Amino acid sequence: MEKKVEVKIHLKDYLYILKKRMWTVVLVFIFLLLTVTIATFKQVKIYRAVCQIMIEFSADRIVSFPDISQVSGYREYFETQFKIIKSRSAALEVINILFPGKNFTEDEKLSLADEIRERIKVNPIKGTNLVNLEVEGSDPNEITSLVNTISEVYMEKSLESKVNDYKTASGWLDDQITSVILKMKKAEFDLQKYRENKKIISPKIEDRQGSVMDELTLVNVERNQLKSKKVELEISLSQIKSMTEKGIDIDETTLPGFMKQTNLPGMRQKTYAIKEEIAKLEKTYMPKHPRVVRAKEELTALQENIKNEIRTIIESIQNDYELTKSKEGILNERRDELNEEAISLLERSIQYNILDREVEINRNLYDYLLKRAGEINVTGSMRFSNITLVDKATVPKVPVAPNKPRNILLGTLVGLILGCGLAFFLEYLDTTIRSIEDIEHYINIPLLGFVPSFSAYIKRREKRSNPELVSFTHPKSTVAECYRAIRTNLLFSSDHPPKVMMVTSSTPEEGKTITSVNLAITMAHSEKRVLLIDADLRKSRIHEIFKIENRFGFSTILTDSIDPLSVIIKTKIPYLSVLTSGPLPKNPSELLMSLRMRELINIFRNNYDFILLDSPPILPVTDPSIIARYSDVVCFVIRSGVTGKDVVIKNAKKFQELEVKRLGVILNDVSKQDSNYYYTEYYYSYYNRAEDLESQ
């Protein structure tokens, strides 16, 4: 199962990188600092002349209402003024003042003007109306004269512009006044002519409109009343006509609304009384009796009077209806007359008001323009400017550039930053394992120890015999001490010291064979029987190091049933025996996987205290995976600055998947700058002293 490694970065890691690549940081720092310092001291001194002016916001209008062609606001106004200061016309005027009588060609003058424009710096002071005009150069007197002349030219141009504006405005106002007078006269003439045509005596048409509307309201109210009365009378006449046609008596019961206010109810009551009296008389007297006859005659006369009264009432209703109808017609005619008059008054009022309003507008505009023309004439005669000179430029004494302290400080900071950055970048580009910290970060396998680089020593001694046997030839050297430390870690870091140890690496040329040899030597120094087996059946080297024959060896006893102990060779180093590879076979993997291999390992276990197997590298073949099964510990050799991180991680994962009994790392060929352990310096100094004594 893959074990995910989490890399934690600490401050000491960064310090380690800086220490490791200290010369990169120092060289970049010194180079940049010297470059900046030399450039700073060689740079021409630059001075700055400053003139301060005050620009007050001015948005004068000829008339009080806004003109869309004018500058719209405060910000735009000031930006416009800044452009005027740096304008070509202003620069040309400055040239005429500073170089009087000097003849320039047109191109020379334009070129000089552009140069002046480039040198002018306009810096407004935030929150105020103050503006600094700045010019920089190597000649203090020249730039002072230049910036003061620029301010004078700008102020003069601003004043001239205002005077010209007032003159233009005055002429424009005179033209407008003449035009308004003509319009005003025409409007007055049109109004008077309209009055005459419409016979309008009083200018107050609104008063007549009010009286007409009041009368029209009264007429409408009276019409509505007559209309209601007419409807009532029509209903009554219709009822009378209907009753007459049907033969129904008309009395106060059938027309109660009209009969109550007449004598008819009293007469009807008297009739009832006479009828009662006749009824009583007929009970007492005969029909011909005078009293009965007289009573009946009185009843007949009274009934005739009632009929006459009813006819009178009906005639009254008919007459009232005709009168009401006549009044309604008269009121309708009056209403129509008033409506026509109201419409006519409205039309005349609209046109009259239009003409009257035009006269009033022209009069007001004339008065305003006349007043404004007077103000413009007075203001234009005054030489007043909204530009004020606050501080005239003085000759500068101190240069503004180069700023030596700042440049040197920046050079120091940039040099340190670039130096450190380059150091970290180079470290990032380096994808190899170089230090103990790299092993802890990337593969997280226990470290058995490290071996300092002694390649220089080997090159120096390569003409002598056995330079690889450094632990035997120089037992007090730094390298020998490191191998003894690895031996100690192997044997005493667990309760059960390993007996069979395999030494391998990721790729060739990482020093696994030299490591195997020197580990075997240091173990033999402890007076233990040690067997060093050259298990690299593809590219063996141990026989070359010990300078012994390789006719028989490990491959021989794997293929032939001979006594394995008979081919083992004792070396000149006490307690150390060597089993060379023998002739290189065609099928080393099959031999290593055979039962004979297991049998041989058991035989060696019984006859030796420690057995070291020099295995082939991991990447090209599968032999190390086979040999690891017979080993108590696998020593994984990594060459500092050569073996890639990805290769190491891949092979470490491979061994972890094989579940070997024990796995440890030996970091080989570690240079002094790649190790930040304090005792490394001690090892190096000790090793160097030993070599010096030997050379003497």
XYZ file of C-alpha atoms in Angstrom:
696
model
C 0.000 0.000 0.000
C 1.382 3.379 -0.984
C 2.398 5.579 1.867
C 1.796 9.224 1.119
C 4.555 11.505 2.319
C 3.696 14.980 3.496
C 6.492 17.523 3.152
C 6.583 20.214 5.823
C 8.616 23.321 5.177
C 10.344 24.988 8.120
C 12.486 28.064 8.482
C 15.572 25.910 8.909
C 14.962 24.468 5.415
C 15.196 27.929 3.883
C 18.261 28.763 5.947
C 19.819 25.506 4.829
C 19.255 26.376 1.153
C 20.748 29.844 1.666
C 23.778 28.372 3.417
C 24.133 25.724 0.744
C 24.088 28.287 -2.063
C 25.715 31.071 -0.107
C 28.163 31.961 -2.886
C 25.325 32.407 -5.370
C 23.646 34.890 -3.012
C 26.920 36.691 -2.238
C 28.028 37.023 -5.860
C 24.655 38.318 -7.079
C 24.463 40.714 -4.126
C 27.982 42.093 -4.667
C 27.491 42.409 -8.431
C 24.229 44.356 -8.131
C 25.455 46.525 -5.274
C 28.653 47.457 -7.121
C 26.743 48.100 -10.343
C 24.213 50.369 -8.613
C 26.898 52.184 -6.610
C 29.118 52.863 -9.627
C 26.145 53.965 -11.752
C 24.927 56.239 -8.947
C 28.247 58.022 -8.479
C 28.738 58.408 -12.234
C 25.252 59.802 -12.803
C 24.931 63.527 -13.594
C 23.391 65.588 -10.770
C 19.823 66.604 -11.510
C 18.205 69.667 -9.885
C 14.538 70.608 -9.674
C 13.141 74.164 -9.814
C 9.609 74.608 -8.467
C 7.243 77.508 -9.043
C 3.870 77.560 -7.278
C 0.744 79.235 -8.671
C -2.896 79.342 -7.599
C -5.620 78.662 -10.176
C -9.093 79.684 -9.027
C -11.994 77.942 -10.688
C -13.534 80.289 -13.249
C -16.566 79.337 -15.282
C -17.800 82.799 -16.317
C -20.903 82.841 -18.492
C -22.118 85.630 -20.719
C -25.648 84.770 -19.618
C -26.840 83.199 -16.381
C -28.142 79.995 -17.947
C -25.575 77.243 -18.687
C -23.994 76.862 -22.098
C -23.279 73.286 -23.159
C -20.208 74.472 -25.062
C -18.521 75.717 -21.878
C -16.336 73.626 -19.571
C -18.754 71.417 -17.677
C -17.120 71.263 -14.273
C -14.309 71.820 -11.857
C -12.196 68.824 -12.841
C -12.452 69.438 -16.574
C -11.558 73.101 -16.060
C -8.303 72.299 -14.279
C -7.347 69.593 -16.761
C -7.833 72.158 -19.514
C -5.568 74.642 -17.706
C -2.856 71.986 -17.308
C -2.977 71.320 -21.052
C -2.657 75.059 -21.736
C 0.458 75.243 -19.534
C 2.048 72.445 -21.592
C 0.754 73.719 -24.935
C 3.034 74.278 -27.915
C 2.011 77.937 -28.239
C 3.075 78.580 -24.630
C 6.390 76.797 -25.231
C 7.041 78.884 -28.363
C 6.355 82.078 -26.385
C 8.841 80.929 -23.720
C 11.474 80.431 -26.443
C 10.896 83.971 -27.730
C 11.415 85.367 -24.216
C 14.455 83.256 -23.271
C 16.214 83.508 -26.640
C 15.516 87.031 -27.951
C 17.079 87.784 -31.283
C 18.259 84.229 -31.851
C 17.301 82.884 -35.243
C 15.950 79.353 -35.170
C 14.763 77.392 -38.136
C 11.151 76.287 -37.967
C 12.134 72.689 -37.245
C 14.631 73.722 -34.546
C 12.063 75.911 -32.859
C 9.397 73.202 -32.881
C 11.891 70.638 -31.600
C 12.953 72.954 -28.763
C 9.300 73.659 -27.942
C 8.559 69.936 -27.711
C 11.583 69.489 -25.429
C 10.317 72.241 -23.111
C 6.863 70.663 -23.049
C 8.392 67.330 -22.062
C 10.388 68.908 -19.225
C 7.411 70.714 -17.683
C 5.789 68.792 -14.840
C 2.398 70.037 -13.587
C 1.605 68.699 -10.100
C -1.627 69.908 -8.453
C -1.644 69.841 -4.639
C -4.547 67.692 -3.520
C -7.363 69.476 -1.706
C -6.225 72.968 -2.777
C -6.177 75.259 -5.814
C -2.378 75.337 -5.699
C -0.336 73.904 -8.550
C 3.408 73.274 -8.663
C 5.211 73.812 -11.962
C 8.435 71.796 -11.971
C 11.390 71.577 -14.338
C 14.383 69.296 -13.833
C 17.859 69.643 -15.307
C 21.574 69.687 -14.642
C 21.889 73.521 -14.726
C 20.122 75.101 -11.685
C 20.067 78.627 -13.142
C 18.689 77.468 -16.483
C 15.798 75.468 -15.019
C 14.928 78.287 -12.576
C 14.700 80.810 -15.401
C 12.723 78.345 -17.511
C 10.062 77.506 -14.908
C 9.569 81.181 -13.925
C 9.175 82.148 -17.587
C 6.643 79.354 -18.086
C 4.526 80.644 -15.179
C 4.698 84.232 -16.493
C 3.699 83.181 -20.007
C 0.792 81.124 -18.692
C -0.498 83.990 -16.515
C -0.227 86.466 -19.386
C -1.963 84.103 -21.816
C -4.745 83.541 -19.282
C -5.234 87.298 -18.846
C -5.240 87.929 -22.599
C -7.713 85.109 -23.075
C -10.073 86.670 -20.529
C -9.836 90.124 -22.128
C -10.528 88.662 -25.562
C -13.427 86.682 -24.148
C -14.959 89.835 -22.659
C -14.571 91.723 -25.941
C -16.191 88.899 -27.835
C -18.959 88.704 -25.249
C -19.603 92.451 -25.412
C -19.969 92.378 -29.203
C -22.218 89.335 -28.995
C -24.443 91.046 -26.394
C -24.780 94.177 -28.561
C -25.947 92.040 -31.476
C -28.402 90.216 -29.247
C -29.824 93.472 -27.834
C -30.457 94.821 -31.350
C -32.160 91.580 -32.325
C -34.316 91.545 -29.162
C -35.440 95.164 -29.735
C -36.730 94.272 -33.200
C -38.519 91.198 -31.858
C -40.055 93.201 -28.993
C -41.430 95.899 -31.343
C -42.923 93.307 -33.658
C -44.578 91.483 -30.732
C -46.147 94.720 -29.411
C -47.466 95.570 -32.883
C -49.003 92.100 -33.322
C -50.697 92.332 -29.904
C -52.218 95.759 -30.625
C -53.451 94.643 -34.036
C -55.105 91.574 -32.492
C -56.919 93.762 -29.924
C -58.296 95.964 -32.686
C -59.437 93.032 -34.841
C -61.175 91.264 -31.960
C -62.424 94.510 -30.414
C -60.811 93.759 -27.088
C -61.068 96.914 -24.983
C -60.079 95.543 -21.610
C -56.973 93.417 -21.436
C -58.740 91.350 -18.785
C -60.514 88.753 -20.947
C -60.487 86.458 -17.973
C -63.058 88.661 -16.150
C -65.612 88.304 -18.965
C -64.909 84.569 -19.127
C -65.789 84.315 -15.443
C -69.121 86.130 -15.727
C -70.116 84.045 -18.779
C -69.357 80.814 -16.952
C -71.329 81.945 -13.881
C -74.398 82.803 -15.968
C -74.077 79.521 -17.863
C -74.115 77.659 -14.567
C -77.315 79.428 -13.432
C -79.038 78.756 -16.780
C -78.199 75.056 -16.550
C -79.586 74.853 -13.004
C -82.863 76.555 -14.023
C -83.145 74.334 -17.132
C -82.848 71.232 -15.006
C -85.584 72.466 -12.662
C -87.958 73.269 -15.551
C -87.202 69.945 -17.149
C -88.197 68.110 -13.963
C -91.424 70.126 -13.675
C -92.229 69.519 -17.323
C -91.866 65.767 -16.805
C -94.282 65.875 -13.835
C -96.859 67.867 -15.819
C -96.580 65.496 -18.773
C -97.261 62.558 -16.463
C -100.383 64.259 -14.993
C -101.785 65.190 -18.411
C -101.200 61.639 -19.588
C -103.137 60.296 -16.567
C -106.054 62.717 -17.164
C -106.254 61.726 -20.806
C -106.223 58.031 -19.913
C -109.006 58.403 -17.263
C -111.151 60.484 -19.588
C -110.910 57.865 -22.315
C -111.820 55.135 -19.821
C -114.712 57.126 -18.230
C -113.094 57.261 -14.803
C -114.101 60.185 -12.615
C -111.360 62.664 -12.007
C -111.249 63.775 -8.432
C -108.804 64.395 -5.619
C -108.207 60.648 -5.237
C -107.121 60.117 -8.837
C -105.039 63.332 -9.073
C -104.004 63.873 -5.467
C -100.905 65.937 -6.321
C -102.930 68.719 -7.909
C -106.274 68.499 -6.000
C -104.973 68.985 -2.443
C -104.191 72.661 -2.921
C -107.769 73.509 -4.281
C -111.325 73.873 -2.803
C -112.231 70.472 -4.154
C -111.593 68.531 -0.895
C -113.935 70.884 1.051
C -116.593 70.710 -1.603
C -116.280 66.934 -1.651
C -116.709 66.871 2.145
C -119.816 69.059 1.921
C -121.271 66.664 -0.649
C -120.901 63.806 1.796
C -122.697 65.835 4.467
C -125.660 66.707 2.167
C -125.991 63.075 1.121
C -126.193 62.023 4.761
C -128.827 64.706 5.405
C -130.940 63.536 2.402
C -130.742 59.973 3.670
C -132.065 61.080 7.060
C -134.827 63.235 5.498
C -136.014 60.405 3.257
C -136.528 58.288 6.341
C -138.817 60.928 7.764
C -140.358 62.622 4.726
C -141.654 61.661 1.396
C -139.514 62.231 -1.750
C -141.576 65.190 -2.748
C -141.282 66.830 0.552
C -139.898 70.370 0.155
C -137.021 69.723 2.505
C -135.986 66.627 0.574
C -136.351 68.424 -2.752
C -134.388 71.402 -1.487
C -131.591 69.165 -0.202
C -131.348 67.310 -3.516
C -131.221 70.577 -5.439
C -128.412 71.765 -3.190
C -126.533 68.459 -3.818
C -126.979 68.805 -7.594
C -125.651 72.363 -7.546
C -122.671 71.333 -5.432
C -121.778 68.447 -7.762
C -121.901 70.821 -10.737
C -119.526 73.156 -8.929
C -117.144 70.207 -8.335
C -117.111 69.390 -12.067
C -116.426 73.014 -12.893
C -113.558 73.034 -10.362
C -112.033 69.912 -11.871
C -112.218 71.405 -15.370
C -110.503 74.522 -14.058
C -107.704 72.437 -12.497
C -107.145 70.475 -15.716
C -106.959 73.695 -17.718
C -104.483 75.059 -15.161
C -102.274 71.974 -15.561
C -102.382 72.324 -19.342
C -101.499 76.023 -19.189
C -98.664 75.369 -16.706
C -97.228 72.692 -18.997
C -97.231 75.026 -22.006
C -95.594 77.784 -19.980
C -92.894 75.443 -18.672
C -92.185 74.180 -22.170
C -91.878 77.745 -23.435
C -89.443 78.732 -20.637
C -87.313 75.650 -21.321
C -86.960 76.634 -24.967
C -85.900 80.153 -24.021
C -83.270 78.807 -21.580
C -81.909 76.376 -24.208
C -81.395 79.251 -26.603
C -79.627 81.260 -23.885
C -77.419 78.281 -23.009
C -76.323 77.907 -26.639
C -75.521 81.617 -26.826
C -73.409 81.441 -23.649
C -71.544 78.323 -24.879
C -70.647 80.019 -28.147
C -69.484 83.110 -26.295
C -67.371 81.017 -23.851
C -65.647 79.170 -26.719
C -64.979 82.408 -28.515
C -63.560 83.994 -25.356
C -61.304 80.957 -24.797
C -59.905 81.132 -28.328
C -59.309 84.847 -28.081
C -57.769 84.425 -24.611
C -55.248 81.814 -25.826
C -54.057 83.849 -28.763
C -54.089 87.042 -26.714
C -52.007 85.449 -23.945
C -49.527 84.098 -26.504
C -48.978 87.529 -27.967
C -48.921 89.177 -24.549
C -46.406 86.596 -23.226
C -44.128 87.142 -26.209
C -44.116 90.862 -25.521
C -43.279 90.231 -21.841
C -40.477 87.760 -22.648
C -38.826 90.140 -25.073
C -39.052 93.000 -22.595
C -37.477 90.907 -19.803
C -34.757 89.586 -22.127
C -34.003 93.101 -23.291
C -33.691 94.352 -19.698
C -31.416 91.410 -18.749
C -29.141 91.730 -21.784
C -28.835 95.455 -21.248
C -27.834 94.880 -17.616
C -25.381 92.098 -18.522
C -23.794 94.207 -21.259
C -23.083 96.910 -18.686
C -21.468 94.363 -16.340
C -19.337 92.878 -19.134
C -18.097 96.329 -20.191
C -17.105 97.189 -16.614
C -15.409 93.807 -15.962
C -13.621 93.802 -19.309
C -12.030 97.162 -18.572
C -10.385 95.655 -15.444
C -7.203 93.531 -15.914
C -8.247 90.851 -13.442
C -6.971 87.250 -13.621
C -7.903 84.128 -11.699
C -4.235 82.992 -11.842
C -1.986 84.123 -8.959
C 1.750 83.617 -8.511
C 2.228 82.200 -4.999
C 5.950 81.353 -4.928
C 8.500 82.220 -7.549
C 11.111 79.543 -8.226
C 14.502 80.008 -6.585
C 17.793 78.485 -7.700
C 17.968 74.962 -6.182
C 21.055 74.097 -4.140
C 20.544 70.385 -3.503
C 20.139 67.880 -6.364
C 17.121 65.581 -6.406
C 18.936 62.874 -8.319
C 20.776 60.673 -7.916
C 19.541 59.828 -4.420
C 22.646 57.978 -3.310
C 21.388 56.526 0.008
C 18.159 55.374 -1.589
C 19.881 53.864 -4.629
C 22.407 52.004 -2.494
C 19.656 50.785 -0.179
C 17.592 49.621 -3.157
C 20.660 47.974 -4.664
C 21.248 46.187 -1.372
C 17.652 45.013 -1.108
C 17.365 44.012 -4.763
C 20.726 42.253 -4.616
C 19.660 40.248 -1.579
C 16.262 39.462 -3.061
C 17.650 38.416 -6.455
C 20.477 36.461 -4.837
C 18.107 34.589 -2.550
C 15.626 34.141 -5.379
C 18.294 32.707 -7.656
C 19.434 30.386 -4.865
C 15.910 29.094 -4.336
C 15.376 28.811 -8.100
C 18.550 26.761 -8.568
C 17.467 24.585 -5.674
C 14.090 24.140 -7.344
C 15.762 23.093 -10.611
C 17.874 20.533 -8.745
C 15.717 17.368 -8.777
C 18.304 15.117 -7.115
C 18.617 13.895 -3.538
C 21.411 15.866 -1.909
C 20.895 15.907 1.820
C 19.586 14.015 4.800
C 16.650 16.430 4.858
C 15.724 15.373 1.305
C 15.561 11.750 2.435
C 13.360 12.632 5.390
C 11.059 14.741 3.199
C 10.655 12.559 0.151
C 11.004 8.887 1.082
C 10.657 8.783 4.874
C 12.906 5.718 5.267
C 15.244 5.421 8.291
C 18.701 6.785 7.591
C 21.532 4.379 8.404
C 24.165 7.025 7.802
C 25.960 9.066 5.204
C 29.361 8.870 3.552
C 31.186 12.098 2.666
C 32.590 12.549 -0.798
C 36.075 11.138 -1.229
C 36.157 11.040 -5.010
C 39.026 13.549 -4.995
C 40.945 11.250 -2.726
C 40.306 8.283 -5.042
C 41.512 10.289 -8.041
C 44.621 11.301 -6.153
C 45.323 7.745 -5.100
C 44.090 5.883 -8.154
C 47.622 4.914 -9.144
C 48.170 3.292 -5.788
C 46.641 0.003 -4.815
C 43.086 -0.468 -3.565
C 41.864 3.144 -3.121
C 38.326 1.771 -2.571
C 39.430 -0.043 0.601
C 39.549 3.241 2.499
C 38.202 1.708 5.718
C 41.161 -0.678 5.717
C 43.893 1.594 4.405
C 42.788 4.702 6.387
C 40.846 3.457 9.403
C 41.023 6.884 11.106
C 39.704 8.843 8.152
C 36.354 10.588 8.015
C 35.065 8.056 5.525
C 36.007 5.106 7.728
C 34.324 6.774 10.699
C 31.136 7.168 8.649
C 31.165 3.497 7.650
C 31.647 2.501 11.282
C 28.671 4.703 12.199
C 26.576 2.909 9.564
C 27.744 -0.462 10.933
C 26.688 0.609 14.430
C 23.251 1.718 13.213
C 22.780 -1.599 11.409
C 23.762 -3.819 14.319
C 22.484 -1.945 17.360
C 19.340 -0.143 16.213
C 17.129 -3.200 16.841
C 16.836 -6.032 19.371
C 17.748 -8.620 16.711
C 20.818 -7.553 14.706
C 20.600 -8.523 11.018
C 22.772 -11.341 9.773
C 22.129 -11.202 6.024
C 22.404 -7.694 4.549
C 21.753 -6.675 0.960
C 23.314 -3.500 -0.485
C 21.725 -2.026 -3.618
C 21.038 1.297 -5.371
C 18.614 2.794 -7.884
C 21.038 3.115 -10.783
C 24.649 2.196 -11.557
C 27.553 4.408 -10.452
C 25.990 5.296 -7.094
C 28.695 3.580 -4.984
C 26.848 0.493 -3.770
C 29.845 -1.834 -4.345
C 32.292 0.439 -2.493
C 29.702 0.735 0.275
C 29.371 -3.077 0.447
C 33.150 -3.528 0.598
C 33.742 -0.933 3.306
C 30.803 -2.111 5.414
C 32.245 -5.634 5.250
C 35.663 -4.300 6.307
C 34.271 -2.372 9.299
C 32.303 -5.425 10.436
C 35.430 -7.590 10.115
C 37.282 -5.084 12.316
C 34.935 -6.117 15.140
C 36.469 -9.631 14.897
C 33.330 -11.151 13.435
C 33.367 -13.629 10.583
C 32.141 -11.686 7.578
C 31.296 -12.997 4.107
C 31.035 -10.507 1.233
C 29.117 -11.990 -1.728
C 29.205 -10.391 -5.170
C 25.535 -11.038 -6.072
C 25.689 -8.707 -9.064
C 25.659 -11.451 -11.695
C 25.442 -8.896 -14.480
C 28.308 -6.488 -13.796
C 30.553 -7.718 -10.985
C 33.376 -5.619 -9.503
C 34.368 -7.053 -6.143
C 37.051 -9.306 -7.609
C 38.641 -6.246 -9.239
C 38.691 -4.335 -5.968
C 40.317 -7.203 -4.042
C 42.387 -8.207 -7.113
C 41.478 -11.873 -6.998
C 40.475 -14.394 -9.650
C 36.868 -14.808 -10.699
C 36.948 -18.217 -12.368
C 34.728 -19.696 -9.700
C 32.217 -17.912 -7.587
C 28.583 -17.365 -6.702
C 27.256 -18.393 -10.130
C 29.322 -21.592 -9.947
C 27.826 -22.858 -6.693
C 24.342 -21.851 -7.882
C 24.623 -24.067 -10.952
C 26.884 -26.905 -9.709
C 26.510 -29.099 -6.681
C 29.921 -28.382 -5.232
C 30.918 -27.422 -1.742
C 30.069 -23.674 -1.497
C 32.718 -23.091 1.140
C 35.408 -24.331 -1.219
C 35.091 -21.349 -3.576
C 35.152 -18.706 -0.820
C 38.406 -16.714 -0.718
C 39.907 -15.288 2.443
C 41.253 -11.754 2.036
C 44.257 -10.085 3.604
C 41.827 -8.367 5.946
C 41.325 -10.513 9.033
C 37.883 -12.143 9.440
C 36.796 -11.032 5.956
C 36.060 -13.579 3.220
C 34.842 -12.893 -0.297
C 32.650 -14.877 -2.666
C 33.098 -13.424 -6.141
C 30.394 -13.521 -8.767
C 32.044 -16.168 -10.872
C 31.334 -16.370 -14.603
C 28.357 -14.194 -15.507
C 25.362 -16.443 -16.343
C 22.726 -15.859 -19.012
C 19.814 -16.295 -16.606
C 20.782 -14.647 -13.293
C 17.178 -14.024 -12.199
C 16.248 -17.724 -12.538
C 19.346 -18.752 -10.561
C 18.550 -16.336 -7.753
C 14.974 -17.651 -7.550
C 16.076 -21.290 -7.333
C 15.948 -23.532 -4.238
C 19.739 -23.693 -4.410
C 19.849 -19.984 -3.549
C 17.859 -20.516 -0.344
C 20.040 -23.540 0.536
C 23.242 -21.537 0.067
C 22.016 -18.658 2.221
C 21.226 -21.099 5.034
C 24.716 -22.650 4.732
C 26.333 -19.222 4.923
C 24.188 -18.258 7.924
C 25.550 -21.282 9.795
C 29.203 -20.561 8.975
C 29.444 -16.748 9.211
C 28.402 -14.050 11.635
C 27.497 -11.512 8.936
C 26.757 -11.906 5.229
C 26.742 -8.917 2.840
C 25.179 -9.286 -0.610
C 26.300 -6.762 -3.241
C 23.129 -6.638 -5.381
C 22.630 -5.175 -8.887
C 20.926 -1.759 -9.192
C 17.120 -1.799 -8.912
C 16.019 -0.061 -12.093
C 17.505 -2.208 -14.869
C 16.633 -5.665 -13.433
C 14.484 -7.515 -10.902
C 17.399 -9.271 -9.158
C 17.330 -6.990 -6.062
C 13.656 -7.796 -5.463
C 14.568 -11.521 -5.379
C 17.641 -11.131 -3.171
C 15.722 -8.893 -0.732
C 13.575 -11.897 0.267
C 16.609 -13.683 1.734
C 17.918 -10.578 3.522
C 17.344 -9.367 7.049
C 17.970 -5.781 6.012
C 18.189 -3.908 2.704
C 20.719 -1.059 2.536
C 19.503 1.380 -0.106
C 22.461 3.470 -1.372
C 21.656 6.933 -2.780
C 24.367 9.064 -4.343
C 24.014 12.714 -3.352
C 23.455 15.085 -6.253
C 23.113 12.251 -8.787
C 20.076 10.163 -7.974
C 16.801 11.807 -8.976
C 14.043 12.296 -6.432
C 11.416 10.620 -8.585
C 13.619 7.544 -9.064
C 14.316 7.291 -5.335
C 10.643 7.678 -4.425
C 9.646 5.029 -6.973
C 12.223 2.484 -5.727
C 11.519 3.192 -2.065
C 7.845 2.536 -2.765
C 8.820 -0.703 -4.522
C 10.726 -1.979 -1.471
C 7.891 -0.981 0.843
C 5.484 -2.980 -1.301
C 7.812 -6.019 -1.053
C 7.476 -5.738 2.735
C 11.159 -6.371 3.394
C 12.046 -7.075 6.993
C 14.019 -3.884 7.381
C 14.939 -1.067 5.024
C 17.510 1.671 5.535
C 19.110 4.390 3.442
C 22.803 5.217 3.067
C 23.464 8.648 1.549
C 26.719 8.376 -0.388
C 29.170 10.921 -1.801
C 27.832 13.833 0.284
C 29.695 17.071 -0.420
C 30.421 19.537 2.339
C 27.955 22.156 1.097
C 25.166 19.581 0.830
C 25.224 18.676 4.542
C 24.117 21.069 7.248
C 24.956 18.819 10.160
C 27.414 20.450 12.510
C 29.564 17.345 12.828
C 30.184 17.205 9.075
C 32.740 19.980 9.437
C 34.435 17.980 12.142
C 34.588 14.920 9.886
C 36.038 16.914 7.046
C 38.679 18.586 9.166
C 39.625 15.262 10.736
C 39.842 13.563 7.366
C 41.945 16.364 5.915
C 44.446 16.185 8.796
C 44.812 12.419 8.299
C 45.515 12.902 4.617
C 48.031 15.643 5.308
C 49.962 13.368 7.679
C 49.929 10.567 5.116
C 51.177 12.820 2.358
C 54.072 13.962 4.577
